[in-house]
Short mmCIF file of C-alpha atoms and ligand atoms in Angstrom, two decimals:
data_model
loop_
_atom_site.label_atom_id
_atom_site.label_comp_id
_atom_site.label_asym_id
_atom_site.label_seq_id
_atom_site.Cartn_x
_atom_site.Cartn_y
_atom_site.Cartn_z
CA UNK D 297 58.09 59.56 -89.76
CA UNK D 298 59.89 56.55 -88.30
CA UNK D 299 58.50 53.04 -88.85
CA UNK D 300 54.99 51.93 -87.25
CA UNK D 301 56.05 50.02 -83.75
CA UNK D 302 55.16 46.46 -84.09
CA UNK D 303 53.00 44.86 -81.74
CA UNK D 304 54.30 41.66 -80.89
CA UNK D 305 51.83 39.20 -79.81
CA UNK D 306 54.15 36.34 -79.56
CA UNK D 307 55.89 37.74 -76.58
CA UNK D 308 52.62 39.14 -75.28
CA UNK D 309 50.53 35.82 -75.36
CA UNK D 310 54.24 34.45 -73.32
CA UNK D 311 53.29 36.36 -70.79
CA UNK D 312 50.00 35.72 -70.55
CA UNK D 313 50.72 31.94 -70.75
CA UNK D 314 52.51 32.92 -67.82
CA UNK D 315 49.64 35.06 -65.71
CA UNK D 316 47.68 31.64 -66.22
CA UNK D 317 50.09 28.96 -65.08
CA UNK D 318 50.30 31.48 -62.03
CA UNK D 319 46.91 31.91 -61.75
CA UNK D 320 46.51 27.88 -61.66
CA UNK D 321 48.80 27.45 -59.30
CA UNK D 322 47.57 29.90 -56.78
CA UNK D 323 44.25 28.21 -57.16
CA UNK D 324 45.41 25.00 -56.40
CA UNK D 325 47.54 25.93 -54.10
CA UNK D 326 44.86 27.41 -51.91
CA UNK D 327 42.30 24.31 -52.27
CA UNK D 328 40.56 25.57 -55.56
CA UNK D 329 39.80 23.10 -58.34
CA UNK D 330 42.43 21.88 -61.10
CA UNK D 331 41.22 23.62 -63.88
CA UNK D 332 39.74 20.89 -66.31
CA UNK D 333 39.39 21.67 -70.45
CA UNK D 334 37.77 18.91 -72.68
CA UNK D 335 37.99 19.47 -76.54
CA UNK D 336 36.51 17.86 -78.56
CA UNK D 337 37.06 16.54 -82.09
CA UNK D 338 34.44 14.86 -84.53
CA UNK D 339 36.50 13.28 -87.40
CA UNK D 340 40.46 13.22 -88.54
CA UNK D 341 40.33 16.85 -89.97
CA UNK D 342 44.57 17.13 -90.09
CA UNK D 343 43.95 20.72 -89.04
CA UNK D 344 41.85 20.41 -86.62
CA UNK D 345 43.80 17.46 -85.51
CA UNK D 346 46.68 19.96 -84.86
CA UNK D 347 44.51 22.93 -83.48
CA UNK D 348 42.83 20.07 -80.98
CA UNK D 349 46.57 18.49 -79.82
CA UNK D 350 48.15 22.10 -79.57
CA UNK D 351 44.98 22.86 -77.30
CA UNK D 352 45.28 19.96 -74.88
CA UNK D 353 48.98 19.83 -74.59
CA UNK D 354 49.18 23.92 -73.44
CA UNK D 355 46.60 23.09 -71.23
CA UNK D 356 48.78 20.57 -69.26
CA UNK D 357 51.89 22.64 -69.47
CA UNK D 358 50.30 25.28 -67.67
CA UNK D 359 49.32 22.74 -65.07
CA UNK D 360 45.50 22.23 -65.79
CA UNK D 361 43.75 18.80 -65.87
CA UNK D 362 43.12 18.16 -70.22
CA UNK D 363 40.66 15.83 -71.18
CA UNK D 364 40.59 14.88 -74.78
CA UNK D 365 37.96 13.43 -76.84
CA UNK D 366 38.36 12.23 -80.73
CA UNK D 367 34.83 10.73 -81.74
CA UNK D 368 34.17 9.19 -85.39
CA UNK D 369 33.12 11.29 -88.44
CA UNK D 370 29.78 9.44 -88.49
CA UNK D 371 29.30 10.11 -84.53
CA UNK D 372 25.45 11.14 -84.57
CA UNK D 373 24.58 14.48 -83.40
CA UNK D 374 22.60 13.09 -80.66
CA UNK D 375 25.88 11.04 -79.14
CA UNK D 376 27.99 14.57 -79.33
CA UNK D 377 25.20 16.33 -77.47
CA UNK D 378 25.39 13.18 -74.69
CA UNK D 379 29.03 13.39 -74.21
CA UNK D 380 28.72 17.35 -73.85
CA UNK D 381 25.71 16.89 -71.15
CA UNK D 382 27.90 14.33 -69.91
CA UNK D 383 30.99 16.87 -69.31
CA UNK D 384 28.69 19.62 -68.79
CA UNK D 385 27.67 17.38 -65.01
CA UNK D 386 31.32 16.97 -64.62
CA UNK D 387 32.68 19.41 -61.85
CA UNK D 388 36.38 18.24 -63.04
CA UNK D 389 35.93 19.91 -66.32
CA UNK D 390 35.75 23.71 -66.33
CA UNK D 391 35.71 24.31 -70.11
CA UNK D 392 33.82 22.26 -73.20
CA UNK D 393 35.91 23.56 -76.68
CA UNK D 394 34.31 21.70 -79.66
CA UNK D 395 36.60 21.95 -82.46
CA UNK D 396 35.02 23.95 -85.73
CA UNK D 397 33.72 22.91 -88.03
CA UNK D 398 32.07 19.84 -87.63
CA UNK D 399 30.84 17.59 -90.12
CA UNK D 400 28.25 18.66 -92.17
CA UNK D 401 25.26 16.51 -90.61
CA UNK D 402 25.59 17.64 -87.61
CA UNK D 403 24.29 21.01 -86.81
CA UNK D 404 26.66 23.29 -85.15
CA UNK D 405 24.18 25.90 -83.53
CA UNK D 406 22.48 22.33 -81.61
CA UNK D 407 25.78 21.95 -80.16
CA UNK D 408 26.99 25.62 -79.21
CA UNK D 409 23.13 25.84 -77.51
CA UNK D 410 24.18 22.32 -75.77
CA UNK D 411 27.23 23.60 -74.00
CA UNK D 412 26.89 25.15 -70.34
CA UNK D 413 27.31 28.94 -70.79
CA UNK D 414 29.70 28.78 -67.82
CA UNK D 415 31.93 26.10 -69.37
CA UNK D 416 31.67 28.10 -72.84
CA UNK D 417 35.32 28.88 -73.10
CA UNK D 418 35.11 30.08 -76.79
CA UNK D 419 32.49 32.48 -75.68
CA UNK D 420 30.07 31.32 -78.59
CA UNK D 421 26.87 30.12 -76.60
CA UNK D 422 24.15 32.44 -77.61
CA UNK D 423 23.58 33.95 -73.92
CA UNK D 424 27.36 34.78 -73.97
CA UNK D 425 26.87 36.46 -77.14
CA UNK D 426 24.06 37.65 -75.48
CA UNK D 427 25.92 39.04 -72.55
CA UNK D 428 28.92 40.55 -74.89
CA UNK D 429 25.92 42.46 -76.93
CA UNK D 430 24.74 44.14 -74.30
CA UNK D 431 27.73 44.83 -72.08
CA UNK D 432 27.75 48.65 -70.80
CA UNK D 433 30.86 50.81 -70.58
CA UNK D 434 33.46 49.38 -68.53
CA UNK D 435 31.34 46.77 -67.16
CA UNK D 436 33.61 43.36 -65.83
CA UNK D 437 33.60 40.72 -68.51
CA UNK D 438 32.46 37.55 -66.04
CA UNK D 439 31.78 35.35 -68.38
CA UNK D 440 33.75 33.99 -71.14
CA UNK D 441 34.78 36.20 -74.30
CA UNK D 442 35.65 34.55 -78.02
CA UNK D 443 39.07 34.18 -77.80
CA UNK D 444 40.67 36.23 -80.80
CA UNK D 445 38.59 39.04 -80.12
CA UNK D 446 39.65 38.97 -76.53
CA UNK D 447 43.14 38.95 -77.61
CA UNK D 448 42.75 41.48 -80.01
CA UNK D 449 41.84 43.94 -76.87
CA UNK D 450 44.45 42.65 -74.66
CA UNK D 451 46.99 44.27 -77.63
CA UNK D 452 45.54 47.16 -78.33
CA UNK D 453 44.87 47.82 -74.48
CA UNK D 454 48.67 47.33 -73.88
CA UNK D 455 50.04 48.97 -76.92
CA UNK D 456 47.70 52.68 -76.55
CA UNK D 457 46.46 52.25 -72.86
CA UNK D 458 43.00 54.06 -72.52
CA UNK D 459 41.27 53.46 -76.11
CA UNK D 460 38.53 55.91 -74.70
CA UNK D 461 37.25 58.06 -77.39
CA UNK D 462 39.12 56.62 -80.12
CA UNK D 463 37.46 56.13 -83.76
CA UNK D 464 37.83 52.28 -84.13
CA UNK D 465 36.86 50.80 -87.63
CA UNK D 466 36.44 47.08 -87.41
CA UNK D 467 36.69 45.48 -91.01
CA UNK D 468 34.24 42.48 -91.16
CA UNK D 469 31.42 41.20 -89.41
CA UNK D 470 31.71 37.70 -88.33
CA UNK D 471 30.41 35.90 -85.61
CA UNK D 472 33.87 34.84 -84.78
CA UNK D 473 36.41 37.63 -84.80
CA UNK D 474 34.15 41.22 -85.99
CA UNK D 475 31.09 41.61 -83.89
CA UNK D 476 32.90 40.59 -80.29
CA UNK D 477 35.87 42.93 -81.44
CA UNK D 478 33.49 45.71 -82.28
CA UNK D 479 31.59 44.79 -78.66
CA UNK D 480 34.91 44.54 -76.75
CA UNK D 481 35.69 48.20 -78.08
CA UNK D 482 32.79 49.72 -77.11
CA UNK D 483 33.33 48.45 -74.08
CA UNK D 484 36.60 50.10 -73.88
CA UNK D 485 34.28 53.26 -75.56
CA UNK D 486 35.74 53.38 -78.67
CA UNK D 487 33.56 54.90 -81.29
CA UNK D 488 33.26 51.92 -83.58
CA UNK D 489 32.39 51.65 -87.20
CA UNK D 490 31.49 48.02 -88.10
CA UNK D 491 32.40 47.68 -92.12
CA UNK D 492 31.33 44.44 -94.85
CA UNK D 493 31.64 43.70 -97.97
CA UNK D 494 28.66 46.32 -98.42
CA UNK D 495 29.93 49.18 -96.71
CA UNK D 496 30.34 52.05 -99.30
CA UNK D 497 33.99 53.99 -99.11
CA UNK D 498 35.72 51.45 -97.17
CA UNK D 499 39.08 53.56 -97.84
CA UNK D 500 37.49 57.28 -96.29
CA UNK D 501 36.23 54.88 -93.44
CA UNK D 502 39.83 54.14 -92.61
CA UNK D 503 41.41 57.44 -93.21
CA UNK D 504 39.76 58.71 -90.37
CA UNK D 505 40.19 55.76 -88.14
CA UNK D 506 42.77 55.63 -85.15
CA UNK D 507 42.51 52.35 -84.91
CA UNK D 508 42.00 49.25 -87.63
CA UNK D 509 40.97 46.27 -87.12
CA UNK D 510 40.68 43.59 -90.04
CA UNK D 511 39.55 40.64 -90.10
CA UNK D 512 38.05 39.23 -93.42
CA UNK D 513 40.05 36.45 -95.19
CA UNK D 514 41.60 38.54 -98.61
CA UNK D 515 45.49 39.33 -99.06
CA UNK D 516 46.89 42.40 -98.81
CA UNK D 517 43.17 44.01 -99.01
CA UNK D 518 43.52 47.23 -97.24
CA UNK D 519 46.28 49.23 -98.16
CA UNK D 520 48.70 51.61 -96.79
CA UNK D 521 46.80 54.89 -98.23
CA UNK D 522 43.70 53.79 -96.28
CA UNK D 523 45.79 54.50 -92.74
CA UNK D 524 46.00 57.82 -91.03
CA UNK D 525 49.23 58.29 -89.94
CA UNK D 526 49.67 57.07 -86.22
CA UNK D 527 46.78 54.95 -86.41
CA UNK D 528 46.91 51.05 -85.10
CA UNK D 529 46.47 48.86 -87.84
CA UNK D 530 45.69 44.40 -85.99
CA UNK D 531 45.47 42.48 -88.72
CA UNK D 532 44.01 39.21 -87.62
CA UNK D 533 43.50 37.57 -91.23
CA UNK D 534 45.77 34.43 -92.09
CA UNK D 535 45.69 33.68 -95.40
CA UNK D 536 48.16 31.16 -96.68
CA UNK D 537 50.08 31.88 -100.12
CA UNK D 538 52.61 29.37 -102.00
CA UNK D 539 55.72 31.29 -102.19
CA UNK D 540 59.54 30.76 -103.54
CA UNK D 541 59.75 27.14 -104.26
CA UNK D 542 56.52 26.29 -104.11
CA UNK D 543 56.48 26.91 -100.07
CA UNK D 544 54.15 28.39 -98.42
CA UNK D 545 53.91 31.36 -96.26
CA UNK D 546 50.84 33.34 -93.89
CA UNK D 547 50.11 36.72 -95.08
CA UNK D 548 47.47 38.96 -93.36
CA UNK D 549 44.14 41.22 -94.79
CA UNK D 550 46.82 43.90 -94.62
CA UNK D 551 49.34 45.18 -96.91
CA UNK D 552 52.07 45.31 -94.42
CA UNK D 553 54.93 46.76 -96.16
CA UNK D 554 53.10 49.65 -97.47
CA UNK D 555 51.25 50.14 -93.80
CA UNK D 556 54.89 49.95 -91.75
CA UNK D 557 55.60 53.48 -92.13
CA UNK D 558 52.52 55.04 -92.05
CA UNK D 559 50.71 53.92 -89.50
CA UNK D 560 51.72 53.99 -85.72
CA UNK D 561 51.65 50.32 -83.91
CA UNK D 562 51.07 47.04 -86.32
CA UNK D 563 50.52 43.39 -85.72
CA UNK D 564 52.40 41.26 -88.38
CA UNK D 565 51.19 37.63 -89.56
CA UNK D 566 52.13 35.49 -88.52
CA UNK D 567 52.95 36.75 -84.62
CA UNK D 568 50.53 39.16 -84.09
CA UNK D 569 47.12 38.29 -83.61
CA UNK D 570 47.28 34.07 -84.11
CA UNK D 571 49.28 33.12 -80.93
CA UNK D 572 47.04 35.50 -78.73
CA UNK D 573 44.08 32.98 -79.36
CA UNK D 574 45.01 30.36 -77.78
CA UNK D 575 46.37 31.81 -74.76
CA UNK D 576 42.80 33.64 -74.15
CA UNK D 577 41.07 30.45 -74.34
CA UNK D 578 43.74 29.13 -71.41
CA UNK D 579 42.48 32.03 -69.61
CA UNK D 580 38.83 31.61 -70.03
CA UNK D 581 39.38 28.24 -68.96
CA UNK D 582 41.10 29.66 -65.87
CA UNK D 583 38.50 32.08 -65.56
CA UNK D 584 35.74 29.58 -65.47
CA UNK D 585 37.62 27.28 -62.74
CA UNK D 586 37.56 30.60 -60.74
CA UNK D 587 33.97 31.20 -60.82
CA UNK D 588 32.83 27.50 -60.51
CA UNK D 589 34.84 28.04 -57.14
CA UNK D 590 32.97 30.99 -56.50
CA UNK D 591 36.32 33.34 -56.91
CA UNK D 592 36.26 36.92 -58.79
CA UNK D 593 37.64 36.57 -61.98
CA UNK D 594 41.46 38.22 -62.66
P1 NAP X 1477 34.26 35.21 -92.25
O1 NAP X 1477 33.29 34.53 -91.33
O2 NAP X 1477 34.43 34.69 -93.62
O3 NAP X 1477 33.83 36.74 -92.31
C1 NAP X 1477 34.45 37.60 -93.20
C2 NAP X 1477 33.89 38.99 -93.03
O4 NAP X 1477 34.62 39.83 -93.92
C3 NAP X 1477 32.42 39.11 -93.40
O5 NAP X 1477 31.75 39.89 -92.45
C4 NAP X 1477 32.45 39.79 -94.77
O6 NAP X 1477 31.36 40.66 -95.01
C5 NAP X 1477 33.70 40.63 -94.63
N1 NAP X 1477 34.24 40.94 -95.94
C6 NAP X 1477 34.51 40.09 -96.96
N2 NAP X 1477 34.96 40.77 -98.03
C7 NAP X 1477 34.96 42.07 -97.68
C8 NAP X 1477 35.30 43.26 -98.38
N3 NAP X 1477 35.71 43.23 -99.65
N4 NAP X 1477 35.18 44.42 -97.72
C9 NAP X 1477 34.75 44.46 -96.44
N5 NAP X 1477 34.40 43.37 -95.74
C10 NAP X 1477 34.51 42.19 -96.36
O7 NAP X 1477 35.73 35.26 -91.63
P2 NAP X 1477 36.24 35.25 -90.09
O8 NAP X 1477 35.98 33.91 -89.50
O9 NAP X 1477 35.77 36.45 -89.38
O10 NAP X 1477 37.81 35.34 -90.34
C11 NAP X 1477 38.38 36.44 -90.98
C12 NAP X 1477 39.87 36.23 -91.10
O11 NAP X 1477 40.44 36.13 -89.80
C13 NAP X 1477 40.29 34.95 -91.82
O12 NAP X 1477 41.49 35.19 -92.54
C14 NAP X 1477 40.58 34.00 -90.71
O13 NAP X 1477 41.51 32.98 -91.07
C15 NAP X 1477 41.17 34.93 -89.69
N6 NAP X 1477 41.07 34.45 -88.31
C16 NAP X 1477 42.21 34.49 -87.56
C17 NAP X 1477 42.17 34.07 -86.25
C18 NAP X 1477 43.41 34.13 -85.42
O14 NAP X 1477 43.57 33.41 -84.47
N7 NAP X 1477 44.34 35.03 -85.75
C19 NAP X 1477 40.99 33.59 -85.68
C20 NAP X 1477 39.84 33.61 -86.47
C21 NAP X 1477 39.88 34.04 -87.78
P3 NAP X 1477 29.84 40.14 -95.18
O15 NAP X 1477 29.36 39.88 -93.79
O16 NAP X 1477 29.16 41.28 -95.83
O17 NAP X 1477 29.91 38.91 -96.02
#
């Protein structure tokens, strides 16, 4: 059997990086809004730091307005939830993103519940959730969607097509990445089996999956015997090893080499999964300027 076809999210979040700086510029063009994203960063997390710039600086190059906001580590919770009310009143910005996590005396579930659901662009406000959990069949998705799992769909959409009918087991359960992925594939009616660190013959689960999606945080976990040949194996865990010469490199929950010729499509890590997220939350920010405007979404 010839080599699983790799699914290349790199090229694919490209492209949608280029759907959106279309999609701006037909907005503006016709008299719509610039759309506006605000992040947000409490402290001088370097990674987050990163994460926050890389944000902001897409934003602009796909011709949105960015607006970026770097408050203290001691900012009090109650000044963080008076700048969001304060953006929330703002009709420039379309999309609050509060960087993750924040420090520890703040609470984060205050803040999610502060942020309008319509400028939600990671999807995590509890009516969103809300909305996701109870989505039927098919149903439009107008209103935003956490950004990996959103990406995760746009892949296996455009690497199978229909994913009607298809035995989907989603590996993890995290607010993040495995609930919305298992939601999103119901959508798309899958048959999904949600797994955990519980689940009981994890392995047989796989074997009769056609597609597998992982997302937990260990190495290498499941391995190339767990895949029924064909299947589509998205690997969205990063984990970050120290290689030759004390480097280090990204490996995923997957054990890729042993997967490659078994299984039918694969995402590698890095350039599978990672770059898809932050070209979803460029299109949920797109998304909202739409609907604030009172356009259907794309
Ligand atoms: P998380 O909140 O720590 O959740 C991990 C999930 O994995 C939990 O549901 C846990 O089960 C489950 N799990 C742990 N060990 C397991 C085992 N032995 N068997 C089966 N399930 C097991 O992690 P997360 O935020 O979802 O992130 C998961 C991974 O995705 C991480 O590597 C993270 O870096 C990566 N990630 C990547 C992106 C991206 O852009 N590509 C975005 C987000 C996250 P329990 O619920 O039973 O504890």
């Amino acid at each position: 059997m010839a080599d699983a076809k790799l699914i290349d999210g790199r090229a694919f979040a490209v492209g949608l990086r280029h759907r959106v700086a279309k999609g701006v510029a037909e907005l503006v063009a016709t008299g719509g809004p610039k759309p506006g994203l605000a992040t947000i960063l409490v402290g001088a997390d370097p990674a987050s730091q990163v994460y926050v710039r890389s944000k902001g600086k897409l934003a602009a190059e796909l011709g949105m307005a960015s607006f970026d906001y770097r408050l203290a580590a001691e900012t009090t919770e109650a000044e963080l939830l008076a700048l969001i009310a304060k953006l929330n009143g703002d009709p420039a910005i379309n999309g609050i993103l509060v960087q993750l996590p924040l420090p520890k005396h703040i609470d984060t579930s205050h803040v999610l519940l502060a942020v309008d659901p319509a400028k939600d662009v990671d999807g995590f406000h509890p009516i969103n959730v809300g909305r996701l959990g109870s989505i039927v069949s098919g149903a439009p998705l107008d209103f935003p969607v956490p950004c990996t799992p959103l990406g995760v769909s746009m892949l296996l959409q455009d690497a199978l097509g229909s994913l009607s009918g298809r035995h989907a087991v989603v590996i993890g359960r995290s607010n993040l990445v495995g609930r919305p992925v298992a939601q999103l594939l119901l959508r798309a009616d899958c048959t999904v089996t949600i797994t955990h660190s519980r689940t009981r013959d994890l392995p047989g689960l796989c074997r009769q999956a056609d597609i597998v999606v992982v997302a937990i945080g260990k190495r290498e976990f499941v391995r190339g015997d767990w895949i029924k040949p064909g299947a589509a194996v998205i690997d969205v865990g990063i984990n970050r090893i120290v290689a030759a010469a004390g480097r280090t490199r990204l490996v995923g929950d997957a054990a890729f080499a042993e997967i490659l010729p078994v299984a039918g499509y694969l995402t590698p890590v890095p350039g599978g999964v990672g770059p898809m997220t932050v070209a979803c939350l460029m299109f949920n920010t797109l998304q909202a300027a739409r609907r604030a405007a009172g356009l259907k979404v794309v």
